[in-house]
Amino acid sequence: MKVAAAVETYVLHRQATGQKFESPAVALRAFCRRYGEMRLQAITSTEVKQFLDVPQTGPATWRRKYGVLRDFFAYWECREELNAVPMPSAVPRYRPTFVPYIYSRWELRLLLDAVSRCQQPAACRTSAVTLRSLLLFLYGTGMRVGEALRLRMADVDLDYGVITIRGTKFYKSRLVPLGSDVVQVLRRYLAAPGRWNQHYRPLFQSRQHKRLGHSTVDANFRRLCTLAGVRRSDASSRQPRLHDLRHTFATHRLTEWYRTGKNVQTLLPALSTYLGHADLHSTQCYLTMTPELLTEANRRFQGYVYGGRYEQ
């Protein structure tokens, strides 16, 4: 069997089990462009290492591709198309250095106040009311940006305060309850002039009533951060991202639970489910230790150590 045929068969198999498998498929087809005409049995660790060690490949990308190829070869080894998995043994150590940006409430206010200036040009595909509502919605729900942009009017039930998220990772769907503040934000947004509120229309629409593209919203948000003066204070070249609103939601929620004396260990699984995670490990990536969170956690710890009543 040639590598090209093995890759296509494997990709179809993974997708048939209910996985989108988009990013791994891209990596495997890139491997095909190099070695697609070789026989699967002829691939050695040398070819794999040459593919992984292409210039300008960071350690995170290297490890991701390594994992994709390891699983691919293991699949064919189990089916006796390979005698061994031809993976290089030396895996570079990798410690993630990127820290998500947690917006303060003051910075969130700066961003919201700058929306009208950001979307003032008539050429903007996104109106000011749409961008403002989207930002409030993302912060108020912790939803993934792609999930929010794919929502249709039919997915929104403001009478019951719930939204249906359809076909996310691994084609899962889930119900997301909304707080009263988020419900009011959406009611005002939907009552604004220029909305087409048919059930099949996107919830967040462009001026042309089309679904907003991720790249368009990202570009608007980068311009908004510049106008509002919201930026990292360290020397990092990475600026705050729209996706960081999801991290901010999770961290602010945890901080509020500590502040109000809630049982955090009991509530963390609920937060994980709300965010659409399969386990708590995935949720931990969204919990960044901010000064406010550290202060509240220390207060809780001191109350436990000294046996005193936890003071709010």
PDB file of N, CA, C and O in Angstrom, residues 2-11 24-38 40 43 51 69 72-73:
ATOM      1  N   LYS A   2       0.526   2.223  -0.862  1.00  0.00           N
ATOM      2  CA  LYS A   2       1.270   3.466  -0.884  1.00  0.00           C
ATOM      3  C   LYS A   2       0.803   4.398   0.238  1.00  0.00           C
ATOM      4  O   LYS A   2      -0.327   4.281   0.736  1.00  0.00           O
ATOM      5  N   VAL A   3       1.683   5.319   0.606  1.00  0.00           N
ATOM      6  CA  VAL A   3       1.379   6.248   1.699  1.00  0.00           C
ATOM      7  C   VAL A   3       0.128   7.058   1.389  1.00  0.00           C
ATOM      8  O   VAL A   3      -0.721   7.262   2.262  1.00  0.00           O
ATOM      9  N   ALA A   4      -0.026   7.513   0.147  1.00  0.00           N
ATOM     10  CA  ALA A   4      -1.186   8.346  -0.209  1.00  0.00           C
ATOM     11  C   ALA A   4      -2.498   7.610   0.046  1.00  0.00           C
ATOM     12  O   ALA A   4      -3.439   8.167   0.624  1.00  0.00           O
ATOM     13  N   ALA A   5      -2.574   6.352  -0.361  1.00  0.00           N
ATOM     14  CA  ALA A   5      -3.786   5.568  -0.148  1.00  0.00           C
ATOM     15  C   ALA A   5      -4.010   5.300   1.336  1.00  0.00           C
ATOM     16  O   ALA A   5      -5.154   5.334   1.823  1.00  0.00           O
ATOM     17  N   ALA A   6      -2.920   5.061   2.056  1.00  0.00           N
ATOM     18  CA  ALA A   6      -3.039   4.803   3.495  1.00  0.00           C
ATOM     19  C   ALA A   6      -3.566   6.022   4.236  1.00  0.00           C
ATOM     20  O   ALA A   6      -4.394   5.916   5.152  1.00  0.00           O
ATOM     21  N   VAL A   7      -3.101   7.196   3.832  1.00  0.00           N
ATOM     22  CA  VAL A   7      -3.547   8.431   4.482  1.00  0.00           C
ATOM     23  C   VAL A   7      -5.031   8.668   4.234  1.00  0.00           C
ATOM     24  O   VAL A   7      -5.800   8.967   5.169  1.00  0.00           O
ATOM     25  N   GLU A   8      -5.480   8.558   3.002  1.00  0.00           N
ATOM     26  CA  GLU A   8      -6.890   8.819   2.693  1.00  0.00           C
ATOM     27  C   GLU A   8      -7.801   7.822   3.400  1.00  0.00           C
ATOM     28  O   GLU A   8      -8.865   8.189   3.905  1.00  0.00           O
ATOM     29  N   THR A   9      -7.384   6.557   3.448  1.00  0.00           N
ATOM     30  CA  THR A   9      -8.180   5.549   4.155  1.00  0.00           C
ATOM     31  C   THR A   9      -8.272   5.868   5.635  1.00  0.00           C
ATOM     32  O   THR A   9      -9.342   5.768   6.251  1.00  0.00           O
ATOM     33  N   TYR A  10      -7.150   6.268   6.218  1.00  0.00           N
ATOM     34  CA  TYR A  10      -7.103   6.587   7.652  1.00  0.00           C
ATOM     35  C   TYR A  10      -7.949   7.810   7.966  1.00  0.00           C
ATOM     36  O   TYR A  10      -8.707   7.811   8.949  1.00  0.00           O
ATOM     37  N   VAL A  11      -7.861   8.859   7.147  1.00  0.00           N
ATOM     38  CA  VAL A  11      -8.643  10.077   7.380  1.00  0.00           C
ATOM     39  C   VAL A  11     -10.142   9.770   7.313  1.00  0.00           C
ATOM     40  O   VAL A  11     -10.926  10.210   8.161  1.00  0.00           O
ATOM     41  N   PRO A  24      -5.438  17.393  11.801  1.00  0.00           N
ATOM     42  CA  PRO A  24      -4.567  16.232  11.545  1.00  0.00           C
ATOM     43  C   PRO A  24      -4.548  15.822  10.076  1.00  0.00           C
ATOM     44  O   PRO A  24      -3.505  15.401   9.563  1.00  0.00           O
ATOM     45  N   ALA A  25      -5.691  15.950   9.402  1.00  0.00           N
ATOM     46  CA  ALA A  25      -5.734  15.590   7.983  1.00  0.00           C
ATOM     47  C   ALA A  25      -4.827  16.495   7.165  1.00  0.00           C
ATOM     48  O   ALA A  25      -4.169  16.041   6.218  1.00  0.00           O
ATOM     49  N   VAL A  26      -4.754  17.773   7.525  1.00  0.00           N
ATOM     50  CA  VAL A  26      -3.860  18.702   6.825  1.00  0.00           C
ATOM     51  C   VAL A  26      -2.406  18.254   6.995  1.00  0.00           C
ATOM     52  O   VAL A  26      -1.621  18.249   6.036  1.00  0.00           O
ATOM     53  N   ALA A  27      -2.035  17.867   8.214  1.00  0.00           N
ATOM     54  CA  ALA A  27      -0.659  17.422   8.468  1.00  0.00           C
ATOM     55  C   ALA A  27      -0.343  16.141   7.696  1.00  0.00           C
ATOM     56  O   ALA A  27       0.746  15.996   7.111  1.00  0.00           O
ATOM     57  N   LEU A  28      -1.278  15.207   7.674  1.00  0.00           N
ATOM     58  CA  LEU A  28      -1.036  13.952   6.968  1.00  0.00           C
ATOM     59  C   LEU A  28      -0.928  14.163   5.463  1.00  0.00           C
ATOM     60  O   LEU A  28      -0.109  13.524   4.790  1.00  0.00           O
ATOM     61  N   ARG A  29      -1.727  15.060   4.916  1.00  0.00           N
ATOM     62  CA  ARG A  29      -1.646  15.308   3.472  1.00  0.00           C
ATOM     63  C   ARG A  29      -0.376  16.063   3.109  1.00  0.00           C
ATOM     64  O   ARG A  29       0.141  15.917   1.997  1.00  0.00           O
ATOM     65  N   ALA A  30       0.128  16.866   4.047  1.00  0.00           N
ATOM     66  CA  ALA A  30       1.437  17.491   3.821  1.00  0.00           C
ATOM     67  C   ALA A  30       2.528  16.412   3.781  1.00  0.00           C
ATOM     68  O   ALA A  30       3.466  16.489   2.979  1.00  0.00           O
ATOM     69  N   PHE A  31       2.400  15.410   4.640  1.00  0.00           N
ATOM     70  CA  PHE A  31       3.335  14.280   4.621  1.00  0.00           C
ATOM     71  C   PHE A  31       3.239  13.542   3.289  1.00  0.00           C
ATOM     72  O   PHE A  31       4.242  13.098   2.721  1.00  0.00           O
ATOM     73  N   CYS A  32       2.001  13.446   2.766  1.00  0.00           N
ATOM     74  CA  CYS A  32       1.779  12.796   1.465  1.00  0.00           C
ATOM     75  C   CYS A  32       2.487  13.509   0.331  1.00  0.00           C
ATOM     76  O   CYS A  32       2.960  12.872  -0.615  1.00  0.00           O
ATOM     77  N   ARG A  33       2.514  14.826   0.393  1.00  0.00           N
ATOM     78  CA  ARG A  33       3.148  15.584  -0.686  1.00  0.00           C
ATOM     79  C   ARG A  33       4.635  15.254  -0.797  1.00  0.00           C
ATOM     80  O   ARG A  33       5.242  15.412  -1.859  1.00  0.00           O
ATOM     81  N   ARG A  34       5.228  14.814   0.280  1.00  0.00           N
ATOM     82  CA  ARG A  34       6.631  14.423   0.258  1.00  0.00           C
ATOM     83  C   ARG A  34       6.806  12.944  -0.116  1.00  0.00           C
ATOM     84  O   ARG A  34       7.682  12.588  -0.904  1.00  0.00           O
ATOM     85  N   TYR A  35       5.971  12.102   0.502  1.00  0.00           N
ATOM     86  CA  TYR A  35       6.244  10.664   0.426  1.00  0.00           C
ATOM     87  C   TYR A  35       5.032   9.854  -0.041  1.00  0.00           C
ATOM     88  O   TYR A  35       4.993   8.634   0.151  1.00  0.00           O
ATOM     89  N   GLY A  36       4.067  10.517  -0.663  1.00  0.00           N
ATOM     90  CA  GLY A  36       2.836   9.828  -1.036  1.00  0.00           C
ATOM     91  C   GLY A  36       3.025   8.640  -1.965  1.00  0.00           C
ATOM     92  O   GLY A  36       2.244   7.674  -1.918  1.00  0.00           O
ATOM     93  N   GLU A  37       4.041   8.677  -2.825  1.00  0.00           N
ATOM     94  CA  GLU A  37       4.256   7.593  -3.788  1.00  0.00           C
ATOM     95  C   GLU A  37       5.109   6.455  -3.230  1.00  0.00           C
ATOM     96  O   GLU A  37       5.281   5.431  -3.888  1.00  0.00           O
ATOM     97  N   MET A  38       5.648   6.641  -2.024  1.00  0.00           N
ATOM     98  CA  MET A  38       6.424   5.561  -1.407  1.00  0.00           C
ATOM     99  C   MET A  38       5.473   4.520  -0.824  1.00  0.00           C
ATOM    100  O   MET A  38       4.333   4.816  -0.469  1.00  0.00           O
ATOM    101  N   LEU A  40       4.156   2.197   2.121  1.00  0.00           N
ATOM    102  CA  LEU A  40       4.067   2.431   3.563  1.00  0.00           C
ATOM    103  C   LEU A  40       5.182   1.699   4.314  1.00  0.00           C
ATOM    104  O   LEU A  40       5.786   2.246   5.246  1.00  0.00           O
ATOM    105  N   ILE A  43       8.726   3.503   4.573  1.00  0.00           N
ATOM    106  CA  ILE A  43       8.946   4.699   5.387  1.00  0.00           C
ATOM    107  C   ILE A  43       9.741   4.334   6.623  1.00  0.00           C
ATOM    108  O   ILE A  43       9.402   3.391   7.355  1.00  0.00           O
ATOM    109  N   PHE A  51      10.568  15.218   7.649  1.00  0.00           N
ATOM    110  CA  PHE A  51       9.292  15.928   7.544  1.00  0.00           C
ATOM    111  C   PHE A  51       9.057  16.819   8.764  1.00  0.00           C
ATOM    112  O   PHE A  51       8.603  17.962   8.638  1.00  0.00           O
ATOM    113  N   LEU A  69       1.337  11.629  13.274  1.00  0.00           N
ATOM    114  CA  LEU A  69       2.004  10.554  12.535  1.00  0.00           C
ATOM    115  C   LEU A  69       2.137   9.286  13.376  1.00  0.00           C
ATOM    116  O   LEU A  69       1.981   8.170  12.852  1.00  0.00           O
ATOM    117  N   PHE A  72      -1.134   7.573  13.228  1.00  0.00           N
ATOM    118  CA  PHE A  72      -1.344   7.056  11.872  1.00  0.00           C
ATOM    119  C   PHE A  72      -0.600   5.740  11.658  1.00  0.00           C
ATOM    120  O   PHE A  72      -1.183   4.746  11.188  1.00  0.00           O
ATOM    121  N   PHE A  73       0.675   5.719  12.027  1.00  0.00           N
ATOM    122  CA  PHE A  73       1.466   4.501  11.821  1.00  0.00           C
ATOM    123  C   PHE A  73       1.013   3.379  12.761  1.00  0.00           C
ATOM    124  O   PHE A  73       1.023   2.201  12.400  1.00  0.00           O
TER     125      PHE A  73
END
